[in-house]
Structure formats: structure tokens, C-alpha cells
Amino acid sequence: MAQSMNNQRLSLFESRIKNERTRLLTHPIYQELKSLESVRVFMKYHVFAVWDFMSLLKTLQNRLTSVTVPWTPPQNPHLSRFINEIVLAEESDEVGPNEYLSHFELYQLAMKEAGADLSPIQTFIAQINNSANIDEVLGSIQPNEVVRDFMTTTFNIITGKTHEVASSFLFGREDIIPEMFQVVLKEMNLLNSVHFKRMKQYLERHIEVDGDHHGPLARKMLIELCGDDPLKWEEAEKAAIHSIQARIGFWDHIFTKLSNQAVSLETHPCV
């Protein structure tokens, strides 16, 4: 009975965030991904979202498994199993014969293959390696403030309650990404190009693992964390909406960049 009630709570939750979810899935940015240069610009910014996803995931792993020494058993073996399965693929996926990479590293390879600008994310990672103060690094981030705003939202959620982090992880990432990437695959008419073999692999892999496996696991995790506590469900809903809105704002910014680029090319065409 309790499980059935919590499934109903999740269904109501999903109905209330449907409008924000639809806004994200119908964003005009996808229509802009038609040229090689547009996709390069998109990747230059999107890679930051690929990176900060791992901090959401690692926060959940730190809280739901046992990673301290000396070791003690995790409080909830079910949740520990859920999150460790997701970490295995996201941090060390088998992307080819005897080839294991995190999805972030796979995305960087896709950027290199496509000729996208890797310097902003590489500079950022170097700063992370040299500083333990994430606020300080975010404060100086390049290429601009909107990337910083998106990641600041993520790190603010990370400092919250575990069910809020799990909700952001589910509805801001694992639930929406398969459908979002299906739209990207549909709109990008360049994916058979030699420049985008890795990008196509990245998109298809996320559609597969997030839609068929990680999404359902993350749903079970959220249900178990919120249980029959109405306050937790309310807080989880707010975190989900905040995360989706942050992504919409992020897409708005990249869309503006792509639109400005298109206008520039029309005004100053290459000859």
C-alpha cells in the first residue's frame, strides 16, 4: 500500500512539472544545430553541464554508499546498489573494445573530433585541480556568466538535502536527457559526418543507458528517499523545477550565441 501511494505521489509530482519539462524539450535551440560551426559552439558550452553532472552523481554516491576508511556498511543497501550501478557506467563506461572512459572524457573526445573549442573546459578543469574552493573557481569561470549561473545552481542543490539532490539528478538529468538527446539526434543533420562519430556515440549511449536503466533506478531512489513524507516530496518538486529552469536558462544563452552567429554569417558571408 505504501509503495502504491508513493508511486502516486511521484505521478502527481511529474504532472506538476510537465509544463517546465515540455518547455525544455521544445526549446528552439535544437533547430539551430544544423551546421558544423553551430554544433561546435553548442559543445563548447554544453560540456560544462556534462562535467557538473558528475558532481551531482558523486554527491549521491558519497551520501548513499560507504566511501570512508575504515569502511562501514551503507545504511541502505538498495540505494547503495542503485547509485553504484549508475557510477559504474558514468565514470568508467565501456565505449569500445577494451576502452573505458567516463562520459565526460568521451564528450571531450567528441569535441576534439568535431573541432570544438576545448580551451574553456580545459582551463576550468586545471583551475579545479589547483583549488579546493569551488566558489572561487566558479567566480572566475570562462567563457561567461551564464555557464557559471547554471553550475552554481547545481552546486547549490548539492549542498541541500539528499532527496533534493536525487530529485535534481532524476528530473534535471536522467529523466529528461534521453528525450532531449533524441531531439538533438533528430535535428542534427551532421551526425553521419566523420566529425561527429563520437558525438553520435555519446548521444546514443545516453539515450540507451539513461532511458532503459539509469532513469528507472533514479526513480526508485527518489521514491525510497522521500517515502511517505509530504514535506520531502514538496522539497523534491521544488528542486526538480529549479533544475529544469536552470537548464532552460542555459539553453536560452546558447541559443542566443547560435542566433548571433547565424546573423553574423548572413551579414559577413565567407567568400
Coordinates of C-alpha atoms in Angstrom, one line a residue:
M1 CA 0.0 0.0 0.0
A2 CA 2.8 2.4 0.9
Q3 CA 4.7 1.7 -2.3
S4 CA 1.5 2.3 -4.3
M5 CA 0.9 5.6 -2.6
N6 CA 4.4 6.8 -3.2
N7 CA 4.1 5.8 -6.9
Q8 CA 1.0 8.0 -7.0
R9 CA 2.9 10.8 -5.3
L10 CA 5.6 10.6 -8.0
S11 CA 2.9 10.6 -10.7
L12 CA 1.4 13.8 -9.3
F13 CA 4.9 15.3 -9.0
E14 CA 5.5 14.6 -12.6
S15 CA 2.2 16.1 -13.7
R16 CA 3.1 19.3 -11.9
I17 CA 6.5 19.7 -13.6
K18 CA 5.2 18.7 -17.0
N19 CA 5.0 22.3 -18.3
E20 CA 8.6 23.1 -17.5
R21 CA 9.7 19.7 -18.9
T22 CA 7.8 20.5 -22.2
R23 CA 9.5 23.9 -22.4
L24 CA 12.8 22.3 -22.3
L25 CA 12.0 19.6 -24.8
T26 CA 10.6 22.1 -27.3
H27 CA 13.3 24.7 -26.9
P28 CA 14.3 26.4 -30.2
I29 CA 18.0 25.6 -29.6
Y30 CA 17.6 22.2 -31.2
Q31 CA 16.6 23.8 -34.5
E32 CA 19.9 25.7 -34.6
L33 CA 22.0 22.6 -34.6
K34 CA 22.2 22.3 -38.4
S35 CA 25.8 23.4 -39.2
L36 CA 29.2 22.2 -38.2
E37 CA 30.0 25.6 -36.6
S38 CA 26.7 25.7 -34.7
V39 CA 27.4 22.3 -33.2
R40 CA 30.9 23.3 -32.3
V41 CA 29.6 26.3 -30.4
F42 CA 26.9 24.2 -28.7
M43 CA 29.5 21.7 -27.5
K44 CA 31.9 24.4 -26.2
Y45 CA 29.2 25.4 -23.6
H46 CA 27.3 22.1 -23.1
V47 CA 30.5 20.3 -21.9
F48 CA 30.2 22.2 -18.6
A49 CA 26.8 20.5 -18.0
V50 CA 28.4 17.2 -18.8
W51 CA 31.1 17.9 -16.2
D52 CA 28.9 19.1 -13.4
F53 CA 26.6 16.2 -13.7
M54 CA 29.3 14.1 -12.2
S55 CA 29.3 16.2 -9.0
L56 CA 25.6 15.5 -8.6
L57 CA 26.3 11.8 -9.0
K58 CA 29.3 11.8 -6.7
T59 CA 27.3 13.7 -4.0
L60 CA 24.8 10.9 -4.1
Q61 CA 27.5 8.2 -4.0
N62 CA 29.1 9.9 -1.0
R63 CA 25.9 10.0 0.9
L64 CA 24.3 6.7 -0.1
T65 CA 27.3 4.3 -0.1
S66 CA 30.3 3.9 2.2
V67 CA 33.4 5.6 0.8
T68 CA 35.2 6.3 4.1
V69 CA 38.1 4.4 5.7
P70 CA 37.7 2.5 7.9
W71 CA 34.7 1.1 6.0
T72 CA 31.3 0.5 7.5
P73 CA 28.3 -1.0 5.7
P74 CA 26.0 1.5 3.9
Q75 CA 22.7 2.3 5.7
N76 CA 20.6 1.3 2.8
P77 CA 22.0 -1.5 0.5
H78 CA 19.3 -0.9 -2.1
L79 CA 20.2 2.8 -2.6
S80 CA 23.9 1.9 -2.5
R81 CA 23.4 -0.6 -5.3
F82 CA 21.3 1.9 -7.3
I83 CA 23.9 4.6 -7.2
N84 CA 26.9 2.3 -7.7
E85 CA 25.4 0.9 -10.9
I86 CA 25.0 4.4 -12.3
V87 CA 28.5 5.4 -11.2
L88 CA 30.0 2.4 -13.0
A89 CA 28.7 3.5 -16.4
E90 CA 29.0 7.2 -16.0
E91 CA 32.6 7.1 -14.7
S92 CA 34.0 4.1 -16.4
D93 CA 31.8 3.0 -19.3
E94 CA 32.9 0.5 -21.9
V95 CA 32.9 2.7 -25.0
G96 CA 34.8 0.3 -27.3
P97 CA 36.8 -2.9 -27.2
N98 CA 39.0 -2.7 -24.1
E99 CA 38.3 1.1 -24.0
Y100 CA 36.9 2.5 -20.7
L101 CA 36.1 6.2 -20.3
S102 CA 33.9 8.5 -18.2
H103 CA 31.1 10.1 -20.3
F104 CA 32.8 13.4 -19.7
E105 CA 36.0 12.1 -21.3
L106 CA 34.0 10.7 -24.1
Y107 CA 32.4 14.1 -24.7
Q108 CA 35.8 15.7 -24.8
L109 CA 36.9 13.2 -27.5
A110 CA 33.7 14.1 -29.4
M111 CA 34.6 17.8 -29.1
K112 CA 38.1 17.2 -30.4
E113 CA 36.8 15.2 -33.3
A114 CA 34.3 17.9 -34.2
G115 CA 36.9 20.7 -33.9
A116 CA 35.1 22.4 -31.0
D117 CA 36.9 24.7 -28.7
L118 CA 38.2 22.7 -25.7
S119 CA 40.2 25.5 -24.1
P120 CA 37.5 26.9 -21.8
I121 CA 36.7 23.5 -20.2
Q122 CA 40.4 22.5 -20.0
T123 CA 41.2 25.8 -18.3
F124 CA 38.3 25.2 -15.9
I125 CA 39.5 21.7 -15.0
A126 CA 43.0 22.9 -14.4
Q127 CA 41.6 25.5 -12.0
I128 CA 39.6 22.8 -10.2
N129 CA 42.8 20.7 -9.9
N130 CA 44.6 23.7 -8.3
S131 CA 41.9 24.9 -6.0
A132 CA 39.7 23.3 -3.4
N133 CA 37.4 26.3 -3.3
I134 CA 34.6 25.6 -5.9
D135 CA 33.0 29.0 -5.3
E136 CA 36.3 30.7 -6.1
V137 CA 36.7 28.7 -9.3
L138 CA 33.0 29.3 -10.4
G139 CA 33.5 33.0 -9.7
S140 CA 36.3 33.2 -12.3
I141 CA 34.8 30.8 -14.9
Q142 CA 35.1 31.4 -18.6
P143 CA 33.6 31.8 -21.1
N144 CA 30.7 33.7 -19.4
E145 CA 28.4 34.2 -16.5
V146 CA 25.5 32.1 -17.8
V147 CA 27.7 28.9 -17.7
R148 CA 28.6 30.0 -14.2
D149 CA 25.0 30.5 -13.2
F150 CA 24.0 27.0 -14.4
M151 CA 26.7 25.3 -12.5
T152 CA 26.1 27.5 -9.4
T153 CA 22.6 26.1 -9.4
T154 CA 23.9 22.6 -9.4
F155 CA 26.4 23.2 -6.6
N156 CA 23.7 25.0 -4.5
I157 CA 21.5 21.9 -4.9
I158 CA 24.4 19.7 -3.9
T159 CA 24.5 21.4 -0.5
G160 CA 20.9 20.6 0.1
K161 CA 19.1 17.5 1.4
T162 CA 19.7 14.2 -0.2
H163 CA 16.2 13.8 -1.6
E164 CA 16.6 17.3 -3.2
V165 CA 19.9 16.2 -4.9
A166 CA 18.2 12.9 -6.0
S167 CA 15.3 14.9 -7.5
S168 CA 17.6 17.2 -9.4
F169 CA 19.6 14.2 -10.6
L170 CA 16.4 12.5 -11.8
F171 CA 14.3 15.2 -13.3
G172 CA 17.1 17.6 -14.3
R173 CA 19.2 14.9 -15.8
E174 CA 18.4 11.2 -16.0
D175 CA 14.7 11.5 -16.8
I176 CA 14.9 14.4 -19.4
I177 CA 18.2 13.6 -21.1
P178 CA 17.1 10.6 -23.2
E179 CA 14.2 12.6 -24.8
M180 CA 16.3 15.7 -25.1
F181 CA 19.1 13.8 -26.9
Q182 CA 16.6 12.1 -29.2
V183 CA 15.5 15.6 -30.3
V184 CA 19.2 16.5 -30.8
L185 CA 19.7 13.4 -32.9
K186 CA 16.6 14.2 -35.0
E187 CA 17.6 17.8 -35.6
M188 CA 21.3 17.4 -36.2
N189 CA 21.8 16.5 -39.9
L190 CA 25.5 16.1 -39.5
L191 CA 25.8 13.0 -37.4
N192 CA 26.9 10.8 -40.2
S193 CA 29.8 13.1 -40.8
V194 CA 33.3 12.0 -39.9
H195 CA 33.3 14.9 -37.5
F196 CA 30.6 13.5 -35.3
K197 CA 31.1 9.8 -34.8
R198 CA 32.0 10.3 -31.1
M199 CA 29.1 12.7 -30.6
K200 CA 26.7 10.3 -32.1
Q201 CA 28.1 7.6 -29.8
Y202 CA 27.7 9.9 -26.8
L203 CA 24.1 10.8 -27.6
E204 CA 23.0 7.2 -28.4
R205 CA 24.7 5.8 -25.3
H206 CA 22.9 8.2 -23.0
I207 CA 19.6 7.5 -24.7
E208 CA 20.2 3.8 -24.1
V209 CA 21.5 3.7 -20.5
D210 CA 19.5 6.7 -19.1
G211 CA 16.2 5.7 -20.7
D212 CA 16.4 2.0 -20.1
H213 CA 18.3 1.7 -16.9
H214 CA 19.5 4.8 -15.1
G215 CA 16.2 6.6 -15.2
P216 CA 14.2 3.8 -13.7
L217 CA 16.9 3.3 -11.0
A218 CA 16.8 7.0 -10.2
R219 CA 13.0 6.9 -9.9
K220 CA 13.3 4.1 -7.4
M221 CA 15.9 6.0 -5.5
L222 CA 13.8 9.1 -5.2
I223 CA 10.7 7.1 -4.1
E224 CA 12.7 5.4 -1.4
L225 CA 14.3 8.7 -0.2
C226 CA 11.1 10.6 0.0
G227 CA 9.0 7.7 1.3
D228 CA 5.6 8.9 2.7
D229 CA 6.9 12.3 3.9
P230 CA 4.9 15.1 2.2
L231 CA 7.5 17.7 3.0
K232 CA 10.2 15.7 1.3
W233 CA 8.1 15.4 -1.8
E234 CA 7.4 19.1 -1.8
E235 CA 11.1 19.9 -1.4
A236 CA 12.0 17.4 -4.2
E237 CA 9.5 19.0 -6.5
K238 CA 11.0 22.5 -6.0
A239 CA 14.5 21.1 -6.6
A240 CA 13.3 19.5 -9.9
I241 CA 11.6 22.6 -11.2
H242 CA 14.7 24.7 -10.2
S243 CA 17.0 22.3 -12.1
I244 CA 14.9 22.3 -15.2
Q245 CA 14.6 26.0 -15.2
A246 CA 18.3 26.3 -14.9
R247 CA 18.8 24.1 -18.0
I248 CA 16.2 26.2 -19.9
G249 CA 18.2 29.4 -19.0
F250 CA 21.4 27.7 -20.1
W251 CA 19.8 26.7 -23.4
D252 CA 18.5 30.3 -23.8
H253 CA 22.0 31.6 -23.6
I254 CA 23.5 29.1 -26.1
F255 CA 20.5 29.8 -28.4
T256 CA 21.4 33.5 -28.3
K257 CA 25.0 32.7 -29.2
L258 CA 23.9 30.5 -32.1
S259 CA 21.4 33.1 -33.4
N260 CA 24.0 35.8 -33.2
Q261 CA 26.5 33.7 -35.1
A262 CA 23.9 33.0 -37.8
V263 CA 23.2 36.7 -38.2
S264 CA 26.9 37.4 -38.4
L265 CA 27.4 34.9 -41.2
E266 CA 24.5 36.3 -43.1
T267 CA 25.9 39.8 -42.7
H268 CA 29.5 38.8 -43.4
P269 CA 29.4 35.7 -45.5
C270 CA 32.5 33.8 -46.3
V271 CA 33.7 34.4 -49.9

